[in-house]
Short mmCIF file of C-alpha atoms and ligand atoms in Angstrom, two decimals:
data_model
loop_
_atom_site.label_atom_id
_atom_site.label_comp_id
_atom_site.label_asym_id
_atom_site.label_seq_id
_atom_site.Cartn_x
_atom_site.Cartn_y
_atom_site.Cartn_z
CA UNK A 24 88.50 69.98 -177.67
CA UNK A 25 89.18 71.59 -174.29
CA UNK A 26 86.67 74.13 -172.99
CA UNK A 27 87.97 77.73 -172.78
CA UNK A 28 89.21 78.74 -169.35
CA UNK A 29 86.64 80.76 -167.42
CA UNK A 30 87.41 84.43 -167.98
CA UNK A 31 85.55 85.84 -165.01
CA UNK A 32 88.04 84.88 -162.31
CA UNK A 33 87.58 87.41 -159.53
CA UNK A 34 90.41 89.55 -158.28
CA UNK A 35 91.64 88.76 -154.79
CA UNK A 36 90.38 91.13 -152.14
CA UNK A 37 93.77 91.60 -150.46
CA UNK A 38 95.62 94.58 -151.90
CA UNK A 39 98.88 92.63 -152.27
CA UNK A 40 99.89 89.08 -151.37
CA UNK A 41 101.86 90.51 -148.44
CA UNK A 42 98.57 91.73 -146.92
CA UNK A 43 97.07 88.25 -147.12
CA UNK A 44 96.40 86.58 -143.72
CA UNK A 45 98.35 83.46 -144.83
CA UNK A 46 101.43 85.49 -145.81
CA UNK A 47 104.33 84.33 -143.67
CA UNK A 48 107.39 86.18 -144.92
CA UNK A 49 107.28 84.29 -148.22
CA UNK A 50 110.39 85.00 -150.29
CA UNK A 51 108.75 85.20 -153.66
CA UNK A 52 105.21 84.99 -155.03
CA UNK A 53 104.75 84.95 -158.77
CA UNK A 54 101.54 85.23 -160.75
CA UNK A 55 102.33 83.27 -163.92
CA UNK A 56 100.31 84.07 -167.01
CA UNK A 57 100.44 82.90 -170.61
CA UNK A 58 98.08 84.48 -173.09
CA UNK A 59 98.23 81.77 -175.75
CA UNK A 60 97.57 78.74 -173.57
CA UNK A 61 95.41 80.58 -171.04
CA UNK A 62 97.73 79.62 -168.18
CA UNK A 63 97.01 81.34 -164.87
CA UNK A 64 99.11 80.08 -162.01
CA UNK A 65 100.62 81.19 -158.73
CA UNK A 66 104.07 80.02 -157.68
CA UNK A 67 104.85 80.64 -154.01
CA UNK A 68 108.38 80.24 -152.69
CA UNK A 69 108.16 80.27 -148.92
CA UNK A 70 111.71 79.65 -147.78
CA UNK A 71 115.00 78.71 -149.44
CA UNK A 72 117.34 78.92 -146.41
CA UNK A 73 117.95 75.15 -146.49
CA UNK A 74 117.99 74.85 -150.28
CA UNK A 75 115.74 75.22 -153.31
CA UNK A 76 112.04 75.26 -152.54
CA UNK A 77 110.55 71.87 -153.44
CA UNK A 78 106.80 71.44 -153.59
CA UNK A 79 104.18 70.06 -155.93
CA UNK A 80 102.04 71.76 -158.53
CA UNK A 81 98.30 71.53 -157.91
CA UNK A 82 95.80 72.05 -160.73
CA UNK A 83 92.39 72.92 -159.39
CA UNK A 84 89.28 74.82 -160.48
CA UNK A 85 89.55 77.52 -157.83
CA UNK A 86 86.56 79.83 -157.84
CA UNK A 87 88.77 82.92 -157.67
CA UNK A 88 92.44 83.94 -157.52
CA UNK A 89 92.12 84.76 -153.82
CA UNK A 90 91.30 81.13 -153.06
CA UNK A 91 94.26 80.00 -155.18
CA UNK A 92 96.57 82.44 -153.42
CA UNK A 93 95.41 81.17 -150.02
CA UNK A 94 96.22 77.60 -151.05
CA UNK A 95 99.62 78.53 -152.53
CA UNK A 96 100.68 80.52 -149.44
CA UNK A 97 99.48 77.91 -146.94
CA UNK A 98 100.77 74.86 -148.81
CA UNK A 99 104.19 76.37 -149.57
CA UNK A 100 104.76 77.10 -145.88
CA UNK A 101 103.65 73.53 -145.13
CA UNK A 102 106.31 72.27 -147.54
CA UNK A 103 109.02 74.27 -145.73
CA UNK A 104 107.98 72.53 -142.50
CA UNK A 105 107.67 69.10 -144.09
CA UNK A 106 111.04 69.27 -145.86
CA UNK A 107 112.78 70.65 -142.77
CA UNK A 108 111.41 67.94 -140.45
CA UNK A 109 112.29 65.27 -143.02
CA UNK A 110 115.92 66.43 -142.80
CA UNK A 111 116.09 67.40 -146.47
CA UNK A 112 118.40 70.16 -147.68
CA UNK A 113 115.44 71.84 -149.30
CA UNK A 114 113.17 74.76 -148.72
CA UNK A 115 109.44 74.91 -149.28
CA UNK A 116 107.34 76.10 -152.18
CA UNK A 117 104.15 75.24 -154.00
CA UNK A 118 102.41 76.18 -157.21
CA UNK A 119 98.77 76.19 -158.19
CA UNK A 120 97.37 76.27 -161.71
CA UNK A 121 93.95 77.93 -161.70
CA UNK A 122 91.96 75.71 -164.05
CA UNK A 123 89.98 72.50 -164.16
CA UNK A 124 92.44 69.68 -164.95
CA UNK A 125 89.76 67.66 -166.77
CA UNK A 126 88.71 70.50 -169.06
CA UNK A 127 91.62 72.87 -169.42
CA UNK A 128 94.77 70.83 -169.28
CA UNK A 129 96.71 71.02 -172.55
CA UNK A 130 100.36 70.27 -173.37
CA UNK A 131 100.68 73.94 -174.38
CA UNK A 132 99.51 75.12 -170.95
CA UNK A 133 101.81 72.68 -169.12
CA UNK A 134 104.78 73.77 -171.24
CA UNK A 135 103.99 77.43 -170.47
CA UNK A 136 103.95 76.54 -166.77
CA UNK A 137 107.31 74.75 -167.16
CA UNK A 138 108.81 77.88 -168.71
CA UNK A 139 107.62 79.98 -165.76
CA UNK A 140 109.21 77.49 -163.34
CA UNK A 141 112.41 77.70 -165.36
CA UNK A 142 112.47 81.51 -165.09
CA UNK A 143 112.79 81.16 -161.33
CA UNK A 144 116.27 79.77 -161.94
CA UNK A 145 115.99 76.71 -159.72
CA UNK A 146 114.82 78.52 -156.59
CA UNK A 147 111.58 76.54 -157.02
CA UNK A 148 111.44 72.86 -157.97
CA UNK A 149 108.07 71.52 -158.98
CA UNK A 150 106.56 68.03 -158.70
CA UNK A 151 103.20 66.25 -158.95
CA UNK A 152 100.23 67.11 -156.78
CA UNK A 153 96.44 66.93 -157.08
CA UNK A 154 95.40 67.28 -160.74
CA UNK A 155 98.91 66.74 -162.12
CA UNK A 156 100.09 63.31 -163.25
CA UNK A 157 103.51 61.78 -163.95
CA UNK A 158 102.79 62.21 -167.69
CA UNK A 159 102.07 65.94 -167.13
CA UNK A 160 105.33 66.27 -165.23
CA UNK A 161 107.19 64.89 -168.28
CA UNK A 162 105.70 67.73 -170.37
CA UNK A 163 106.56 70.36 -167.73
CA UNK A 164 110.03 68.79 -167.47
CA UNK A 165 110.55 69.27 -171.23
CA UNK A 166 110.91 73.01 -170.49
CA UNK A 167 112.96 72.94 -167.31
CA UNK A 168 115.27 70.68 -165.33
CA UNK A 169 113.58 72.00 -162.17
CA UNK A 170 110.83 69.36 -162.29
CA UNK A 171 110.96 66.24 -160.11
CA UNK A 172 109.15 62.98 -160.56
CA UNK A 173 109.87 62.68 -164.26
CA UNK A 174 111.17 59.43 -165.72
CA UNK A 175 114.68 60.88 -165.75
CA UNK A 176 114.60 62.06 -162.15
CA UNK A 177 112.20 59.76 -160.35
CA UNK A 178 112.17 56.50 -158.47
CA UNK A 179 108.61 56.14 -159.77
CA UNK A 180 105.45 56.26 -157.67
CA UNK A 181 106.24 57.91 -154.28
CA UNK A 182 103.30 56.26 -152.48
CA UNK A 183 105.20 53.10 -151.33
CA UNK A 184 107.65 55.39 -149.50
CA UNK A 185 104.81 57.42 -148.01
CA UNK A 186 103.26 54.16 -146.80
CA UNK A 187 106.56 52.97 -145.33
CA UNK A 188 106.92 56.25 -143.42
CA UNK A 189 103.36 56.02 -142.11
CA UNK A 190 103.99 52.46 -140.95
CA UNK A 191 107.14 53.63 -139.11
CA UNK A 192 105.12 56.50 -137.63
CA UNK A 193 102.43 54.13 -136.34
CA UNK A 194 105.15 51.98 -134.75
CA UNK A 195 106.69 55.08 -133.13
CA UNK A 196 103.31 56.10 -131.66
CA UNK A 197 102.58 52.60 -130.37
CA UNK A 198 106.08 52.37 -128.87
CA UNK A 199 105.62 55.73 -127.17
CA UNK A 200 102.27 54.73 -125.67
CA UNK A 201 102.99 51.07 -124.87
CA UNK A 202 106.77 50.85 -124.46
CA UNK A 203 107.09 48.42 -127.40
CA UNK A 204 106.63 48.84 -131.13
CA UNK A 205 105.35 45.28 -131.49
CA UNK A 206 102.12 45.53 -133.47
CA UNK A 207 101.05 41.93 -132.99
CA UNK A 208 97.35 41.97 -132.15
CA UNK A 209 97.11 45.78 -132.27
CA UNK A 210 93.79 46.87 -133.80
CA UNK A 211 94.16 49.55 -136.48
CA UNK A 212 91.36 51.30 -138.37
CA UNK A 213 92.68 52.27 -141.81
CA UNK A 214 90.38 54.81 -143.47
CA UNK A 215 91.02 54.99 -147.23
CA UNK A 216 92.62 52.13 -149.13
CA UNK A 217 94.18 54.02 -152.03
CA UNK A 218 97.80 54.00 -153.14
CA UNK A 219 99.06 54.77 -149.65
CA UNK A 220 96.37 53.28 -147.40
CA UNK A 221 96.38 49.86 -149.01
CA UNK A 222 100.16 49.55 -148.66
CA UNK A 223 100.00 50.76 -145.04
CA UNK A 224 97.43 48.02 -144.43
CA UNK A 225 99.77 45.45 -145.99
CA UNK A 226 102.70 46.53 -143.75
CA UNK A 227 100.44 46.35 -140.70
CA UNK A 228 99.11 42.93 -141.66
CA UNK A 229 102.63 41.56 -142.09
CA UNK A 230 103.50 42.98 -138.65
CA UNK A 231 100.59 41.04 -137.12
CA UNK A 232 98.08 43.85 -136.62
CA UNK A 233 94.31 43.26 -136.80
CA UNK A 234 92.79 45.50 -139.43
CA UNK A 235 89.52 47.37 -139.64
CA UNK A 236 89.26 48.84 -143.15
CA UNK A 237 87.04 51.33 -144.94
CA UNK A 238 86.82 53.03 -148.31
CA UNK A 239 84.07 54.43 -150.49
CA UNK A 240 85.23 51.89 -153.08
CA UNK A 241 83.69 48.60 -151.99
CA UNK A 242 85.80 46.46 -154.32
CA UNK A 243 88.97 47.66 -152.62
CA UNK A 244 87.46 46.99 -149.21
CA UNK A 245 86.57 43.45 -150.22
CA UNK A 246 90.09 42.91 -151.57
CA UNK A 247 91.60 44.03 -148.25
CA UNK A 248 89.22 41.81 -146.29
CA UNK A 249 90.23 38.81 -148.43
CA UNK A 250 93.96 39.57 -148.48
CA UNK A 251 94.48 40.69 -144.89
CA UNK A 252 91.61 38.98 -143.08
CA UNK A 253 90.40 42.50 -142.29
CA UNK A 254 87.03 43.52 -140.91
CA UNK A 255 85.19 46.27 -142.79
CA UNK A 256 83.50 49.35 -141.38
CA UNK A 257 81.51 52.19 -142.97
CA UNK A 258 83.93 54.99 -144.05
CA UNK A 259 82.07 57.63 -142.03
CA UNK A 260 82.44 55.68 -138.78
CA UNK A 261 86.06 54.55 -139.27
CA UNK A 262 87.28 57.26 -136.86
CA UNK A 263 84.98 55.93 -134.12
CA UNK A 264 86.11 52.30 -134.40
CA UNK A 265 87.00 50.47 -131.22
CA UNK A 266 90.73 50.14 -131.86
CA UNK A 267 94.27 51.07 -130.78
CA UNK A 268 95.14 53.26 -133.77
CA UNK A 269 93.03 55.31 -136.15
CA UNK A 270 94.94 55.78 -139.43
CA UNK A 271 93.27 58.40 -141.68
CA UNK A 272 94.56 57.74 -145.21
CA UNK A 273 91.84 59.35 -147.33
CA UNK A 274 90.87 63.00 -147.20
CA UNK A 275 91.94 66.04 -145.21
CA UNK A 276 90.02 67.81 -142.41
CA UNK A 277 88.83 64.47 -140.97
CA UNK A 278 89.81 65.53 -137.45
CA UNK A 279 87.27 68.12 -136.40
CA UNK A 280 84.77 69.11 -133.72
CA UNK A 281 82.36 66.43 -134.94
CA UNK A 282 84.76 63.47 -135.18
CA UNK A 283 87.25 64.07 -132.35
CA UNK A 284 84.76 63.47 -129.49
CA UNK A 285 83.87 60.11 -131.12
CA UNK A 286 87.43 58.80 -131.47
CA UNK A 287 88.05 55.81 -129.20
CA UNK A 288 91.62 55.05 -130.32
CA UNK A 289 94.39 56.48 -128.11
CA UNK A 290 96.49 57.11 -131.26
CA UNK A 291 95.78 58.92 -134.54
CA UNK A 292 98.50 58.29 -137.13
CA UNK A 293 97.81 58.23 -140.86
CA UNK A 294 98.81 59.51 -144.29
CA UNK A 295 96.15 62.06 -145.16
CA UNK A 296 97.27 65.65 -145.71
CA UNK A 297 95.83 68.48 -143.58
CA UNK A 298 94.05 66.14 -141.16
CA UNK A 299 93.23 68.84 -138.61
CA UNK A 300 90.35 71.01 -139.75
CA UNK A 301 91.67 73.86 -137.60
CA UNK A 302 94.75 74.28 -135.41
CA UNK A 303 92.44 74.16 -132.39
CA UNK A 304 91.63 70.52 -133.25
CA UNK A 305 95.25 69.60 -132.45
CA UNK A 306 94.76 71.10 -128.99
CA UNK A 307 91.51 69.19 -128.43
CA UNK A 308 93.16 65.88 -129.40
CA UNK A 309 95.91 66.60 -126.88
CA UNK A 310 93.42 67.49 -124.15
CA UNK A 311 91.59 64.23 -124.81
CA UNK A 312 94.89 62.33 -124.33
CA UNK A 313 94.96 61.16 -127.94
CA UNK A 314 98.48 60.91 -129.35
CA UNK A 315 98.39 62.59 -132.76
CA UNK A 316 101.22 62.06 -135.26
CA UNK A 317 101.37 65.40 -137.14
CA UNK A 318 100.46 64.69 -140.77
CA UNK A 319 103.34 66.46 -142.47
CA UNK A 320 105.86 64.63 -140.29
CA UNK A 321 104.42 61.13 -140.74
CA UNK A 322 103.62 61.38 -144.47
CA UNK A 323 106.99 62.74 -145.64
CA UNK A 324 108.19 59.45 -147.21
CA UNK A 325 106.88 60.46 -150.63
CA UNK A 326 108.65 63.82 -150.71
CA UNK A 327 111.82 62.17 -149.42
CA UNK A 328 111.76 59.78 -152.38
CA UNK A 329 111.03 62.61 -154.83
CA UNK A 330 113.76 64.81 -153.36
CA UNK A 331 116.50 62.20 -153.21
CA UNK A 332 115.75 60.27 -156.38
CA UNK A 333 117.88 61.31 -159.29
CA UNK A 334 120.44 62.99 -157.09
CA UNK A 335 122.43 59.77 -157.09
CA UNK A 336 120.70 58.43 -154.00
CA UNK A 337 119.97 54.74 -153.90
CA UNK A 338 116.69 53.16 -152.90
CA UNK A 339 118.40 52.04 -149.67
CA UNK A 340 119.22 55.61 -148.70
CA UNK A 341 115.68 56.75 -149.45
CA UNK A 342 114.30 53.93 -147.29
CA UNK A 343 116.72 54.74 -144.48
CA UNK A 344 115.75 58.41 -144.53
CA UNK A 345 112.06 57.44 -144.61
CA UNK A 346 112.46 55.02 -141.69
CA UNK A 347 113.92 57.92 -139.72
CA UNK A 348 110.35 59.26 -139.48
CA UNK A 349 110.15 56.91 -136.46
CA UNK A 350 112.83 58.99 -134.67
CA UNK A 351 111.44 62.37 -135.72
CA UNK A 352 108.00 61.48 -134.37
CA UNK A 353 109.45 60.02 -131.17
CA UNK A 354 111.22 63.35 -130.58
CA UNK A 355 107.94 65.22 -131.15
CA UNK A 356 106.02 62.90 -128.78
CA UNK A 357 108.66 63.20 -126.04
CA UNK A 358 108.79 66.96 -126.25
CA UNK A 359 105.00 67.19 -126.27
CA UNK A 360 104.80 65.07 -123.11
CA UNK A 361 107.64 66.89 -121.36
CA UNK A 362 106.28 70.36 -122.12
CA UNK A 363 102.58 69.50 -121.84
CA UNK A 364 101.81 70.89 -125.28
CA UNK A 365 100.07 69.37 -128.32
CA UNK A 366 102.18 67.41 -130.82
CA UNK A 367 100.83 69.63 -133.61
CA UNK A 368 102.27 72.72 -131.90
CA UNK A 369 105.57 71.01 -131.06
CA UNK A 370 106.02 69.83 -134.68
CA UNK A 371 105.54 73.38 -135.99
CA UNK A 372 108.06 74.71 -133.47
CA UNK A 373 110.60 72.02 -134.28
CA UNK A 374 110.27 72.80 -137.98
CA UNK A 375 110.67 76.54 -137.26
CA UNK A 376 113.79 75.83 -135.21
CA UNK A 377 115.31 73.81 -138.05
CA UNK A 378 114.47 76.61 -140.49
CA UNK A 379 116.16 79.20 -138.25
CA UNK A 380 119.38 77.17 -137.90
P1 NAD B 425 94.38 57.81 -153.42
O1 NAD B 425 93.52 58.72 -154.21
O2 NAD B 425 95.15 56.74 -154.11
O3 NAD B 425 93.52 57.11 -152.27
C1 NAD B 425 92.52 57.73 -151.53
C2 NAD B 425 91.53 56.63 -151.16
O4 NAD B 425 90.58 57.18 -150.26
C3 NAD B 425 90.75 56.10 -152.36
O5 NAD B 425 90.75 54.67 -152.36
C4 NAD B 425 89.34 56.65 -152.15
O6 NAD B 425 88.33 55.79 -152.66
C5 NAD B 425 89.30 56.73 -150.65
N1 NAD B 425 88.31 57.67 -150.11
C6 NAD B 425 87.89 58.83 -150.64
N2 NAD B 425 86.97 59.39 -149.85
C7 NAD B 425 86.84 58.56 -148.78
C8 NAD B 425 86.05 58.60 -147.61
N3 NAD B 425 85.20 59.60 -147.37
N4 NAD B 425 86.17 57.58 -146.72
C9 NAD B 425 87.01 56.55 -146.96
N5 NAD B 425 87.78 56.46 -148.07
C10 NAD B 425 87.69 57.46 -148.96
O7 NAD B 425 95.36 58.78 -152.60
P2 NAD B 425 96.72 58.38 -151.89
O8 NAD B 425 97.84 58.71 -152.81
O9 NAD B 425 96.61 57.03 -151.30
O10 NAD B 425 96.76 59.48 -150.73
C11 NAD B 425 95.96 59.34 -149.58
C12 NAD B 425 96.15 60.54 -148.67
O11 NAD B 425 97.53 60.66 -148.31
C13 NAD B 425 95.75 61.87 -149.30
O12 NAD B 425 95.25 62.73 -148.30
C14 NAD B 425 97.08 62.42 -149.80
O13 NAD B 425 97.07 63.83 -149.90
C15 NAD B 425 98.02 61.93 -148.70
N6 NAD B 425 99.41 61.82 -149.13
C16 NAD B 425 99.72 60.99 -150.17
C17 NAD B 425 101.05 60.88 -150.57
C18 NAD B 425 101.47 59.94 -151.69
O14 NAD B 425 102.67 59.64 -151.81
N7 NAD B 425 100.54 59.47 -152.53
C19 NAD B 425 102.05 61.61 -149.90
C20 NAD B 425 101.69 62.43 -148.82
C21 NAD B 425 100.35 62.52 -148.45
#
């Protein structure tokens, strides 16, 4: 039996979503409620100039609606940028269900969410995110065709494509720094050996890189050491490893005032979302001469596979589009060097330019 959803969710302090500091001209913000199932969700459509707003649904036990609104506004804008830079004919959106996925997730609640997505008439297309599985997406997809990553619409697990894009991104960064994308003998510290990180490590191993690996799961670390001849390092020192590339593939906010001064690698390029704790951290990386591959540009392989699968696109096309992450990042690196501005700032501007076109 699922526990009842906490009733005492606080009201956001901002008078309206448009007064919220993260509001960025969002086109539509919906508070979705369903009495019977207890659904409380926010669907934020940031921008549909390039097409319907694609972005995952996150289920999380937010402590209040204000926190959920902050996440929905920030993440939906991030999806506009990610989809634009990936060259997809899609806008950006995101939804958040305000509940604990382990306690409150029921088929009834997911169906109610699917009906709310359907009411938006295809301006928002939902997909998996934290707290939502492929099986959940099937239930949501029973109420609306505007759900990606279902058996009918998906290529399956997006993480191999994310990993391929990250591998291409690492090659682009190495090529920009060294004049060649040959990874033979390059030392890479891969932090986090989950679905994406482990596959990134495999690509790097095949390309001849020397791996330093870390994860809080020791079994996975041992497996990588055996399979790739990797050296292990404690997860909390992975960023400070003596290496050519630091590849954060675990959690967000790993690049911050504490870790950045300790980074020895001249390149940071990995899969994790929201790697910079604050925008200022992108500036500090630049000032330290560390080439940072902006997270939403390098980790777009997954969304590319979700977006193109089911629209008649073959695996080859998805791979091709994912491999193009090499070119997108090269453009960002060149512009950053030419203009003397951080890659994180240049990526945002490039995305804005694409959105304005
Ligand atoms: P995952 O849950 O499969 O893997 C995360 C791994 O990180 C796990 O093995 C976990 O044990 C490890 N980990 C957790 N805390 C750690 C720590 N402090 N130090 C070292 N390791 C730690 O997730 P994933 O799908 O591989 O995604 C990894 C990152 O990439 C996440 O930030 C995710 O948001 C991002 N991302 C994933 C995709 C995708 O297609 N899966 C797409 C875009 C971005």
